[in-house]
Coordinates of C-alpha atoms in Angstrom, one line a residue:
M3 CA 71.5 104.0 120.9
A4 CA 75.0 104.1 119.7
Q5 CA 75.9 101.5 117.1
P6 CA 78.7 99.1 118.0
E7 CA 82.0 99.8 116.3
K8 CA 82.6 97.6 113.3
K9 CA 85.8 95.7 113.5
S10 CA 87.7 94.6 110.4
G11 CA 87.8 90.9 109.8
L12 CA 84.8 89.9 111.9
L13 CA 82.1 87.8 110.3
R14 CA 79.7 88.1 113.3
K15 CA 79.8 90.4 116.3
S16 CA 79.8 88.7 119.7
S17 CA 76.6 88.8 121.8
G18 CA 76.6 87.3 125.2
S19 CA 78.2 83.9 125.2
K20 CA 78.4 83.5 121.4
K21 CA 81.8 83.2 120.0
V22 CA 83.3 85.8 117.6
F23 CA 83.8 84.5 114.1
K24 CA 86.6 85.8 112.0
E25 CA 87.4 85.5 108.3
K26 CA 89.8 82.7 107.5
V27 CA 92.2 85.1 105.9
V28 CA 92.3 87.2 109.1
L29 CA 93.2 84.1 111.1
M30 CA 96.0 83.3 108.7
Y31 CA 97.3 86.9 109.0
D32 CA 97.3 86.4 112.8
E33 CA 99.5 83.3 112.2
I34 CA 101.9 85.3 110.2
F35 CA 102.3 88.0 112.9
K36 CA 103.6 85.5 115.4
T37 CA 107.1 84.5 116.1
E38 CA 106.6 80.9 114.9
D39 CA 106.7 79.8 111.3
P40 CA 103.1 79.4 110.1
V41 CA 104.1 76.4 107.9
Q42 CA 104.7 74.3 111.1
N43 CA 101.0 74.0 111.7
N44 CA 99.9 73.9 108.1
V45 CA 102.2 72.7 105.3
R46 CA 99.9 74.2 102.6
F47 CA 99.6 77.5 104.4
W48 CA 101.0 79.7 101.6
E49 CA 99.0 78.0 98.9
E50 CA 95.7 78.5 100.8
L51 CA 96.5 82.1 101.7
F52 CA 96.5 83.4 98.1
L53 CA 93.3 81.6 97.3
L54 CA 91.5 83.8 99.8
K55 CA 90.2 87.3 99.2
V56 CA 92.7 89.9 100.6
N57 CA 91.7 92.0 103.6
L58 CA 93.9 95.0 103.1
E59 CA 92.3 97.0 105.9
Y60 CA 93.1 94.4 108.5
L61 CA 96.6 93.7 107.1
E62 CA 97.7 97.3 107.2
A63 CA 96.1 97.9 110.6
K64 CA 98.0 94.9 112.0
L65 CA 101.3 96.2 110.7
E66 CA 100.6 99.7 112.0
S67 CA 99.8 98.4 115.5
L68 CA 103.2 96.8 115.9
V69 CA 105.9 98.6 117.8
G70 CA 109.6 98.6 116.7
D71 CA 110.8 95.5 118.5
Q72 CA 107.7 93.5 117.6
L73 CA 108.2 94.2 114.0
M74 CA 111.8 93.1 114.0
Q75 CA 110.8 89.9 115.8
M76 CA 108.4 89.0 113.0
K77 CA 110.9 90.0 110.3
D78 CA 111.4 86.4 109.2
N79 CA 107.6 85.8 108.7
I80 CA 107.3 89.1 106.8
N81 CA 110.2 88.2 104.6
S82 CA 108.5 84.8 103.9
L83 CA 105.2 86.6 103.0
F84 CA 107.0 88.9 100.6
H85 CA 108.9 86.0 99.1
H86 CA 105.8 83.9 98.5
C87 CA 104.0 86.8 97.0
V88 CA 106.8 87.2 94.5
L89 CA 106.7 83.5 93.7
T90 CA 103.0 83.5 93.2
L91 CA 103.3 86.1 90.5
R92 CA 104.9 83.5 88.2
E93 CA 101.8 81.2 88.4
D94 CA 99.1 81.0 85.7
H95 CA 96.2 81.1 88.3
Q96 CA 94.9 84.6 87.9
I97 CA 93.1 84.8 91.3
R98 CA 96.2 83.8 93.1
V99 CA 98.2 86.4 91.1
V100 CA 95.7 89.2 91.8
N101 CA 95.7 88.3 95.6
A102 CA 99.5 88.3 95.6
L103 CA 99.6 91.8 94.0
Q104 CA 97.1 93.2 96.5
T105 CA 98.9 91.6 99.4
L106 CA 102.2 93.3 98.2
C107 CA 100.4 96.7 98.1
G108 CA 99.1 96.3 101.6
L109 CA 102.5 95.0 102.9
L110 CA 104.3 98.0 101.4
R111 CA 102.0 100.6 102.7
G112 CA 101.7 99.0 106.2
V113 CA 105.5 98.7 106.7
H114 CA 106.2 102.2 105.4
Q115 CA 103.5 103.7 107.7
K116 CA 105.8 102.8 110.6
N117 CA 107.9 105.9 109.9
M118 CA 111.2 104.2 111.0
P119 CA 114.2 106.5 111.5
N120 CA 116.3 105.0 108.7
T121 CA 113.6 104.9 106.1
G122 CA 115.6 103.2 103.4
F123 CA 117.6 100.2 104.5
D124 CA 115.5 99.2 107.6
I125 CA 112.4 98.9 105.4
I126 CA 114.3 96.8 102.9
N127 CA 115.5 94.5 105.7
I128 CA 112.0 94.1 107.1
L129 CA 110.4 93.4 103.7
M130 CA 112.8 91.1 102.1
G131 CA 116.1 91.0 104.1
F132 CA 119.4 92.6 103.0
D133 CA 120.9 89.3 101.7
N134 CA 117.9 88.5 99.5
A135 CA 116.9 92.0 98.5
E136 CA 118.6 92.1 95.1
E137 CA 117.3 88.7 94.0
E138 CA 113.8 89.3 95.3
M139 CA 113.4 92.7 93.6
K140 CA 114.8 91.3 90.3
S141 CA 112.3 88.5 90.4
L142 CA 109.5 90.9 91.2
M143 CA 110.4 93.3 88.4
V144 CA 110.7 90.5 85.9
S145 CA 107.3 89.1 86.9
L146 CA 105.7 92.6 86.6
D147 CA 107.3 93.2 83.3
S148 CA 106.0 89.9 82.0
L149 CA 102.5 90.6 83.3
L150 CA 102.4 94.1 81.7
C151 CA 103.6 92.9 78.4
G152 CA 101.6 89.7 78.3
D153 CA 98.1 88.9 77.2
G154 CA 96.5 89.2 80.6
S155 CA 93.3 91.1 81.4
L156 CA 93.2 94.9 81.9
S157 CA 92.4 94.4 85.6
L158 CA 95.7 92.4 86.1
K159 CA 97.8 95.0 84.2
G160 CA 96.1 97.7 86.2
L161 CA 97.0 96.1 89.5
C162 CA 100.6 95.8 88.3
L163 CA 100.7 99.5 87.7
K164 CA 99.1 100.2 91.0
L165 CA 101.7 98.1 92.8
L166 CA 104.5 100.0 91.0
L167 CA 102.9 103.4 91.9
C168 CA 102.5 102.2 95.5
L169 CA 106.2 101.1 95.6
I170 CA 107.4 104.5 94.4
T171 CA 105.1 106.8 96.3
V172 CA 105.2 105.3 99.8
T173 CA 107.7 107.9 100.9
G174 CA 107.0 111.7 100.7
N175 CA 110.2 112.2 98.6
I176 CA 110.8 109.6 96.0
S177 CA 114.5 110.4 95.9
Q178 CA 114.7 109.0 99.5
N179 CA 113.0 105.8 98.5
T180 CA 116.0 103.3 98.3
I181 CA 113.8 100.6 96.8
L182 CA 113.8 102.6 93.5
E183 CA 117.4 101.7 93.0
Y184 CA 116.3 98.2 92.1
I185 CA 113.7 99.6 89.6
M186 CA 116.5 101.6 88.0
I187 CA 118.6 98.4 87.6
N188 CA 115.7 96.3 86.4
S189 CA 114.0 98.6 83.9
I190 CA 110.3 98.4 83.0
F191 CA 110.5 101.3 80.5
E192 CA 109.6 99.0 77.5
A193 CA 106.5 97.7 79.3
I194 CA 105.3 101.3 79.9
I195 CA 105.9 102.2 76.3
Q196 CA 104.0 99.2 75.1
I197 CA 101.0 100.2 77.2
L198 CA 101.1 103.7 75.7
S199 CA 101.5 102.3 72.2
T200 CA 98.4 100.0 72.3
P201 CA 95.3 102.2 71.8
Q202 CA 92.9 99.8 73.5
I203 CA 95.0 99.5 76.6
Q204 CA 96.2 103.1 76.7
Q205 CA 92.6 104.4 76.9
H206 CA 92.1 102.6 80.2
L207 CA 95.6 102.4 81.8
G208 CA 97.4 105.3 80.0
Y209 CA 97.0 107.7 83.0
D210 CA 98.7 105.4 85.5
A211 CA 101.4 104.6 82.9
V212 CA 102.2 108.3 82.2
V213 CA 102.3 109.2 85.9
L214 CA 104.5 106.2 86.6
L215 CA 107.0 107.2 83.9
A216 CA 107.1 110.8 85.1
L217 CA 107.9 109.7 88.7
L218 CA 110.6 107.3 87.6
V219 CA 112.2 110.0 85.5
N220 CA 112.4 112.3 88.5
Y221 CA 114.2 109.9 90.8
R222 CA 117.5 111.5 91.7
K223 CA 117.6 113.1 88.3
Y224 CA 120.3 115.6 89.3
E225 CA 122.3 113.3 91.6
S226 CA 123.0 110.1 89.6
A227 CA 122.5 108.5 86.2
N228 CA 118.9 107.7 85.6
P229 CA 118.3 105.2 82.7
Y230 CA 114.7 106.3 82.3
I231 CA 115.8 109.9 81.4
V232 CA 118.1 108.6 78.7
K233 CA 115.5 106.2 77.2
L234 CA 112.8 108.9 77.3
S235 CA 115.1 111.4 75.6
I236 CA 115.8 109.2 72.6
L237 CA 112.3 107.7 72.3
D238 CA 111.1 108.0 68.7
D239 CA 108.2 105.5 68.8
E240 CA 105.4 107.6 67.1
M241 CA 102.6 105.4 68.6
A242 CA 104.0 105.8 72.1
L243 CA 104.5 109.5 71.8
N244 CA 101.0 110.0 70.3
G245 CA 99.5 107.8 73.1
T246 CA 101.2 110.0 75.7
G247 CA 99.8 113.0 74.1
L248 CA 96.3 111.5 74.0
V249 CA 96.4 110.7 77.7
L250 CA 97.5 114.2 78.6
S251 CA 95.0 115.8 76.2
R252 CA 92.1 113.8 77.6
T253 CA 92.9 114.6 81.2
L254 CA 93.4 118.3 80.6
C255 CA 90.3 118.4 78.5
E256 CA 88.2 116.9 81.2
Y257 CA 89.6 119.5 83.7
N258 CA 88.6 122.3 81.3
R259 CA 85.1 120.8 80.8
H260 CA 84.6 120.5 84.5
Y261 CA 85.6 124.1 85.1
K262 CA 83.4 125.3 82.3
S263 CA 80.4 123.4 83.7
K264 CA 81.0 124.9 87.2
E265 CA 81.3 128.4 85.7
E266 CA 78.0 128.0 83.9
E267 CA 76.4 126.9 87.1
A268 CA 77.7 130.0 88.9
Q269 CA 76.0 132.1 86.2
G270 CA 72.7 130.2 86.3
G271 CA 70.4 133.2 86.9
I272 CA 68.7 135.0 89.8
F273 CA 68.1 131.8 91.8
S274 CA 71.8 130.9 91.6
T275 CA 72.7 134.4 92.7
I276 CA 70.5 134.3 95.7
T277 CA 71.8 130.9 96.6
N278 CA 75.4 132.2 96.4
I279 CA 74.6 135.3 98.6
V280 CA 72.9 133.1 101.3
G281 CA 75.8 130.6 101.1
N282 CA 78.4 133.3 101.5
M283 CA 76.6 134.6 104.7
F284 CA 77.4 131.2 106.3
I285 CA 80.7 130.4 104.6
G286 CA 82.3 133.8 105.2
E287 CA 85.9 133.8 104.4
A288 CA 86.0 130.1 103.5
E289 CA 84.9 130.8 99.9
E290 CA 84.6 127.8 97.7
K291 CA 87.0 127.8 94.8
L292 CA 85.4 127.7 91.3
S293 CA 88.3 125.8 89.9
P294 CA 88.6 122.1 90.7
R295 CA 91.9 120.8 92.2
T296 CA 94.8 120.9 89.7
N297 CA 96.7 117.8 88.7
E298 CA 100.4 118.3 89.1
S299 CA 101.3 114.7 88.1
L300 CA 100.1 115.3 84.6
L301 CA 101.8 118.7 84.4
L302 CA 105.0 117.0 85.5
A303 CA 104.6 114.3 82.8
L304 CA 104.0 117.0 80.2
Y305 CA 107.1 118.9 81.3
E306 CA 109.3 115.9 81.1
A307 CA 108.0 115.0 77.7
V308 CA 108.5 118.5 76.3
H309 CA 111.8 119.1 78.1
L310 CA 113.5 115.7 77.3
N311 CA 112.1 114.5 74.0
R312 CA 112.4 116.7 71.0
N313 CA 110.1 114.4 69.0
F314 CA 107.3 115.1 71.4
I315 CA 107.1 118.8 70.2
A316 CA 105.5 117.5 67.0
V317 CA 102.7 115.9 69.1
L318 CA 101.7 119.3 70.5
A319 CA 100.6 120.4 67.0
H320 CA 98.7 117.3 65.9
S321 CA 95.2 118.6 65.0
H322 CA 92.0 116.8 65.5
P323 CA 88.3 117.7 65.6
E324 CA 87.3 119.3 68.9
M325 CA 85.0 116.8 70.7
E326 CA 83.4 116.4 74.1
P327 CA 86.0 114.7 76.3
A328 CA 85.0 111.4 77.7
T329 CA 86.1 110.8 81.3
P330 CA 88.7 108.0 81.2
P331 CA 87.9 105.2 83.6
Q332 CA 90.1 104.9 86.6
S333 CA 92.8 102.2 86.6
P334 CA 91.5 99.1 88.2
S335 CA 92.2 98.3 91.8
S336 CA 90.3 95.1 91.8
P337 CA 89.3 92.3 89.4
N338 CA 85.9 94.0 88.8
T339 CA 87.4 96.1 86.0
P340 CA 86.3 96.0 82.4
T341 CA 87.9 93.2 80.5
N342 CA 89.2 93.2 76.9
S343 CA 85.8 92.2 75.6
Q344 CA 84.4 95.5 76.9
L345 CA 86.8 97.7 75.0
D346 CA 84.9 97.6 71.7
G347 CA 82.9 100.8 72.3
N348 CA 82.7 104.2 70.8
L349 CA 85.8 105.6 72.3
P350 CA 87.9 107.6 69.8
T351 CA 91.0 105.7 68.5
S352 CA 94.5 107.2 68.4
D353 CA 94.4 107.3 64.6
A354 CA 91.3 109.4 64.7
L355 CA 92.7 111.9 67.2
V356 CA 96.3 112.3 66.0
S357 CA 95.5 112.6 62.3
T358 CA 96.7 115.9 60.9
E359 CA 93.9 115.9 58.3
L360 CA 91.4 118.6 59.3
P361 CA 87.7 118.2 58.8
L362 CA 86.1 119.6 55.6
D363 CA 83.3 121.3 57.5
P364 CA 84.4 124.9 58.1
N365 CA 82.1 125.2 61.1
T366 CA 83.9 122.3 62.9
Q367 CA 86.4 123.5 65.5
T368 CA 89.8 121.9 65.5
S369 CA 92.1 121.5 68.5
N370 CA 95.4 120.0 69.6
L371 CA 97.3 119.3 72.9
L372 CA 98.8 122.8 72.9
I373 CA 95.4 124.5 72.7
T374 CA 94.0 122.3 75.4
F375 CA 97.0 123.2 77.6
L376 CA 96.7 126.9 77.0
K377 CA 93.1 126.8 78.1
Y378 CA 94.1 124.8 81.1
C379 CA 96.8 127.5 81.9
S380 CA 94.2 130.3 81.6
I381 CA 92.2 128.6 84.4
V382 CA 95.1 127.7 86.7
M383 CA 96.8 131.0 86.5
Q384 CA 93.8 133.0 87.6
D385 CA 94.2 132.3 91.3
T386 CA 97.8 132.1 92.6
K387 CA 97.2 133.1 96.2
D388 CA 97.6 129.7 97.8
E389 CA 100.9 127.8 97.5
H390 CA 99.4 124.8 95.7
R391 CA 98.0 126.9 92.8
L392 CA 101.1 129.0 92.7
N393 CA 103.2 125.9 92.1
S394 CA 100.8 124.8 89.4
A395 CA 101.0 128.1 87.6
K396 CA 104.8 128.1 87.9
L397 CA 105.0 124.6 86.3
C398 CA 102.7 125.7 83.5
L399 CA 104.9 128.7 82.7
I400 CA 108.0 126.5 82.8
I401 CA 106.4 124.2 80.2
L402 CA 105.5 127.2 78.0
T403 CA 109.1 128.4 78.4
C404 CA 110.4 125.1 77.1
I405 CA 108.0 125.4 74.1
A406 CA 109.0 129.0 73.4
E407 CA 112.7 128.0 73.4
D408 CA 112.3 125.3 70.8
Q409 CA 112.9 126.2 67.1
Y410 CA 110.4 123.8 65.7
A411 CA 107.7 124.8 68.2
N412 CA 108.2 128.4 67.2
S413 CA 107.8 127.5 63.5
F414 CA 104.3 126.1 64.0
L415 CA 103.4 128.8 66.6
H416 CA 104.0 131.5 64.0
D417 CA 102.7 129.5 60.9
D418 CA 100.0 131.5 59.2
N419 CA 98.7 128.3 57.6
M420 CA 98.0 126.8 61.1
T421 CA 95.4 129.1 62.6
F422 CA 93.0 128.2 65.5
R423 CA 90.3 129.8 67.6
V424 CA 91.5 129.6 71.2
H425 CA 88.9 130.5 73.8
L426 CA 91.0 131.5 76.9
H427 CA 89.3 131.9 80.3
R428 CA 89.6 135.4 81.7
M429 CA 89.7 136.3 85.3
P430 CA 86.6 138.2 86.6
M431 CA 87.6 141.7 87.9
R432 CA 85.8 144.6 89.3
H433 CA 86.8 147.1 86.6
R434 CA 85.7 145.0 83.7
K435 CA 82.7 142.8 82.9
K436 CA 83.2 139.2 82.2
V437 CA 82.8 139.0 78.4
V438 CA 82.6 135.7 76.7
D439 CA 83.8 136.4 73.2
K440 CA 82.3 133.7 71.0
N441 CA 83.7 135.2 67.8
V442 CA 87.4 134.7 68.5
P443 CA 89.3 135.1 65.2
S444 CA 91.4 132.3 63.8
R445 CA 95.0 133.2 64.4
P446 CA 98.4 131.5 64.8
L447 CA 99.0 130.0 68.2
A448 CA 101.7 132.5 69.1
C449 CA 98.9 135.1 69.4
A450 CA 97.1 132.9 72.0
V451 CA 100.4 132.5 74.0
L452 CA 100.8 136.3 74.0
D453 CA 97.2 136.8 75.0
L454 CA 97.7 134.5 77.9
M455 CA 100.9 136.3 79.1
V456 CA 99.3 139.7 78.8
E457 CA 96.2 138.5 80.6
F458 CA 98.2 137.2 83.5
M459 CA 100.4 140.3 83.9
M460 CA 97.5 142.7 83.7
T461 CA 95.5 140.8 86.3
H462 CA 98.2 140.2 88.9
M463 CA 99.7 143.6 89.5
M464 CA 99.0 143.3 93.3
K465 CA 100.9 144.3 96.4
D466 CA 102.0 140.8 97.0
F467 CA 103.7 140.8 93.6
P468 CA 104.2 137.3 92.1
M469 CA 107.8 138.1 91.0
E470 CA 108.9 134.7 89.8
L471 CA 105.8 134.1 87.7
Y472 CA 106.0 137.6 86.3
L473 CA 109.6 137.1 85.2
R474 CA 108.7 133.9 83.5
C475 CA 105.9 135.6 81.6
V476 CA 108.3 138.3 80.4
A477 CA 110.8 135.7 79.4
I478 CA 108.3 133.9 77.2
V479 CA 107.2 137.1 75.5
Q480 CA 110.9 137.9 74.9
K481 CA 111.7 134.5 73.4
L482 CA 108.7 134.9 70.9
I483 CA 109.8 138.4 69.9
C484 CA 113.4 137.3 69.5
Y485 CA 112.3 134.5 67.1
Q486 CA 110.2 136.9 65.1
K487 CA 113.1 139.3 64.7
K488 CA 115.6 136.5 63.9
C489 CA 113.3 134.8 61.3
R490 CA 111.8 138.1 60.1
V491 CA 108.3 137.0 60.9
R492 CA 105.5 139.6 61.0
L493 CA 102.8 138.4 63.4
H494 CA 99.4 140.0 63.0
Y495 CA 98.8 140.8 66.6
T496 CA 97.4 143.8 68.5
W497 CA 100.7 144.9 70.0
Q498 CA 99.2 147.9 71.6
E499 CA 97.8 145.7 74.4
L500 CA 101.2 144.3 75.2
W501 CA 102.9 147.7 75.3
A502 CA 100.1 149.2 77.3
E503 CA 100.5 146.4 79.8
R504 CA 104.2 147.1 79.9
W505 CA 103.8 150.8 80.7
C506 CA 101.0 150.1 83.1
C507 CA 103.1 147.6 85.0
L508 CA 106.1 150.0 85.0
S509 CA 104.0 152.8 86.4
S510 CA 102.6 150.4 89.1
L511 CA 106.0 149.2 90.1
L512 CA 107.4 152.7 90.3
G513 CA 104.4 153.7 92.5
Y514 CA 104.8 150.8 94.9
W515 CA 108.6 151.1 94.9
A516 CA 108.3 154.8 95.9
E517 CA 106.0 153.8 98.7
S518 CA 108.4 151.1 99.8
W519 CA 111.1 153.7 100.3
T520 CA 108.8 155.6 102.7
G521 CA 108.2 152.4 104.7
R522 CA 104.6 151.9 103.8
H523 CA 105.2 148.3 102.7
S524 CA 107.9 145.8 101.8
D525 CA 109.9 146.4 98.6
T526 CA 111.3 142.8 98.2
A527 CA 109.7 142.0 94.9
Y528 CA 109.7 145.5 93.4
Q529 CA 113.4 146.1 93.7
Q530 CA 114.0 143.1 91.5
A531 CA 111.3 143.8 88.9
G532 CA 112.7 147.0 87.5
T533 CA 115.5 145.5 85.5
H534 CA 113.1 143.3 83.5
F535 CA 110.9 145.9 81.8
C536 CA 111.2 145.6 78.0
R537 CA 110.4 148.1 75.2
P538 CA 111.1 148.4 71.5
W539 CA 113.9 150.5 70.1
K540 CA 113.1 153.9 68.8
D541 CA 113.9 153.0 65.2
G542 CA 111.1 150.4 65.2
R543 CA 113.3 147.3 65.4
Q544 CA 111.7 144.9 67.9
S545 CA 114.2 144.0 70.6
T546 CA 114.5 143.6 74.3
H547 CA 116.2 146.4 76.0
P548 CA 116.4 146.4 79.8
V549 CA 115.6 149.7 81.4
L550 CA 116.9 150.0 84.9
I551 CA 114.5 151.6 87.4
Q552 CA 116.4 154.0 89.5
Q553 CA 115.5 155.1 93.0
P554 CA 112.7 157.7 92.8
S555 CA 114.0 161.3 93.1
G556 CA 113.3 163.2 96.2
I557 CA 113.3 160.2 98.5

C-alpha cells in the first residue's frame, strides 16, 4: 500500500473526521501570507514568531507557490517580516537571533526562486521596499558585523556567514545581484579578517569566510570600484594571511587524500579488478570518475590571494611537517554546532603549521601550500574532457602563471636551500605502466613545476587539442627559463625530457596539420599552435625563440 505523502508543517495527518493539526509557526506563516496585517489579531505576533523553531521548508514552499500578483499584494507583510528579522538581530536572546537569521535565509531563497523578470530592483522592493532598502541593509550589515566580531558562539557566527553566502549566491551571476551594492557600501571585510586571524574560529569557520571573501572580490571587479579588492591588495596582517593559507591547504590536502584513497581502492587486487570488470559491463560508457568533484571556490580564493596580494606569496613557502589532513567540520547551519568549549582538541594550531622551522628528523617529510597545490593540479589536469574539469585545469594554470611571474616566488622556487620531495600524480596511459616512484629526489620546487608542465603536455597530445591550456603551460615554462637566464641560475633538471616533449609535440602538430589540409579533420587548434614552439639557441644560451610552422610542402 502506498504511503501517504508527508506534508510540511503537519503535526498529525487527518484520518476520517479528525482535524488536521499544524505547527504554530506554520499557522503564523499563513497569517503573514494574507493581505491583512497579522498584528491586528495578535499584538505580540512578531515577538512570538521568533521564539518558535523555523520551518524553512514550509516558508520557501509558500513563497514559491505564490504567483506574481499575489506576491505584490503581500509585499507589505513581507517587508514587515524582513524588518522585524533585522530588528531581532540586535537583541541578546540567542534563540530569537538564530531564528531570525534562519528566517532571513528562507525569505531570501524563497523570493529569489520566483525568477522575476527584473531580478534586481523588484526583489529589493518585495523584500524591504525601495524607500527603506538603504536603511534596512545598513542595519542588517551592522548587526552581522557585530555578531561576527562579538563573543558569540560558533554556531551563531556560522549562521551569519551562511546568511551572507545566501545573500550573495541567490542569483546565478553575482554581478547581477543588486543587493550586493549595499554590502559594498557597508563593508564587512574587517569581520572576515578577524575570523581568519583567530585560530580557534578559523579552524571551523575559515572555509566559509574564505569563500565569502572570494565572491565579494569578484563582484563587478572590472566594471566599478570594488572596496574589497583594494583592502585585500593592501592586507599585511600576517595572522590573517597565514589563516587563509591554512584553510586553503587543509581543503586541498583533503582532496588529495580522498583521491589517493580512491586510487588505492582501484588497485586493491584481483577481487577489485573482477568487480570493476563486472561493473563496467553494466555501466558501459557512464564510467565513474576516479577523481572527486573539484572545488572551484577554493581555487578562485587562491587565485585572488596570489593575484592581488603580494604578501601572500610568502605564505606559499611556509614549510611545516607533512601530516594527515583532518577534515574540517562544516560551517554550522543550526545551533547544534560545536561550541567554544569543544574547541580544545588536538587540531593543529596556526603557529605549528606556519612555522618555517623544519623538523630535525631527516625522515620526516615537509610540505607547504605550494606543494599541496601542485599535487592537486596533477590530479585535476589529468582529465580535461568535460567542461567542468577543463575550467578547473585552466584556473590552476592561471594561478601557476601568477606565481611564475612573481620575482619573489621565483627566488624560492629556484632556491637550492629549499628542496622538497613532491610526489605528483601521473595519468595512467596505455604505452607506459603506472609507476609510483617512492624515492623522489629532494629538489627545488621549480623542478616540480616543470615536471607538472611536461607531464600535462606529453599526455594531452590528442586530436581535440586543448590549445588554451597548452599555451598556458608553455608560457609558464618560458617564464621560468627567462628568470633562470636573467638571474644566471643553473637549475639541476633533466632538460632532455622537456626538449623531447617539445620535439614530440611539434612532430605531432605537423602531422595533424598536414592531415587537416587534406580535409581529414579540423585544423582550428593546430593552425594556432605552431607559433608557440620554443627551442634553445644554437650557442647554448637558453632563450625562447618562436619557430613558425609553415604549410607542409606538397599540399
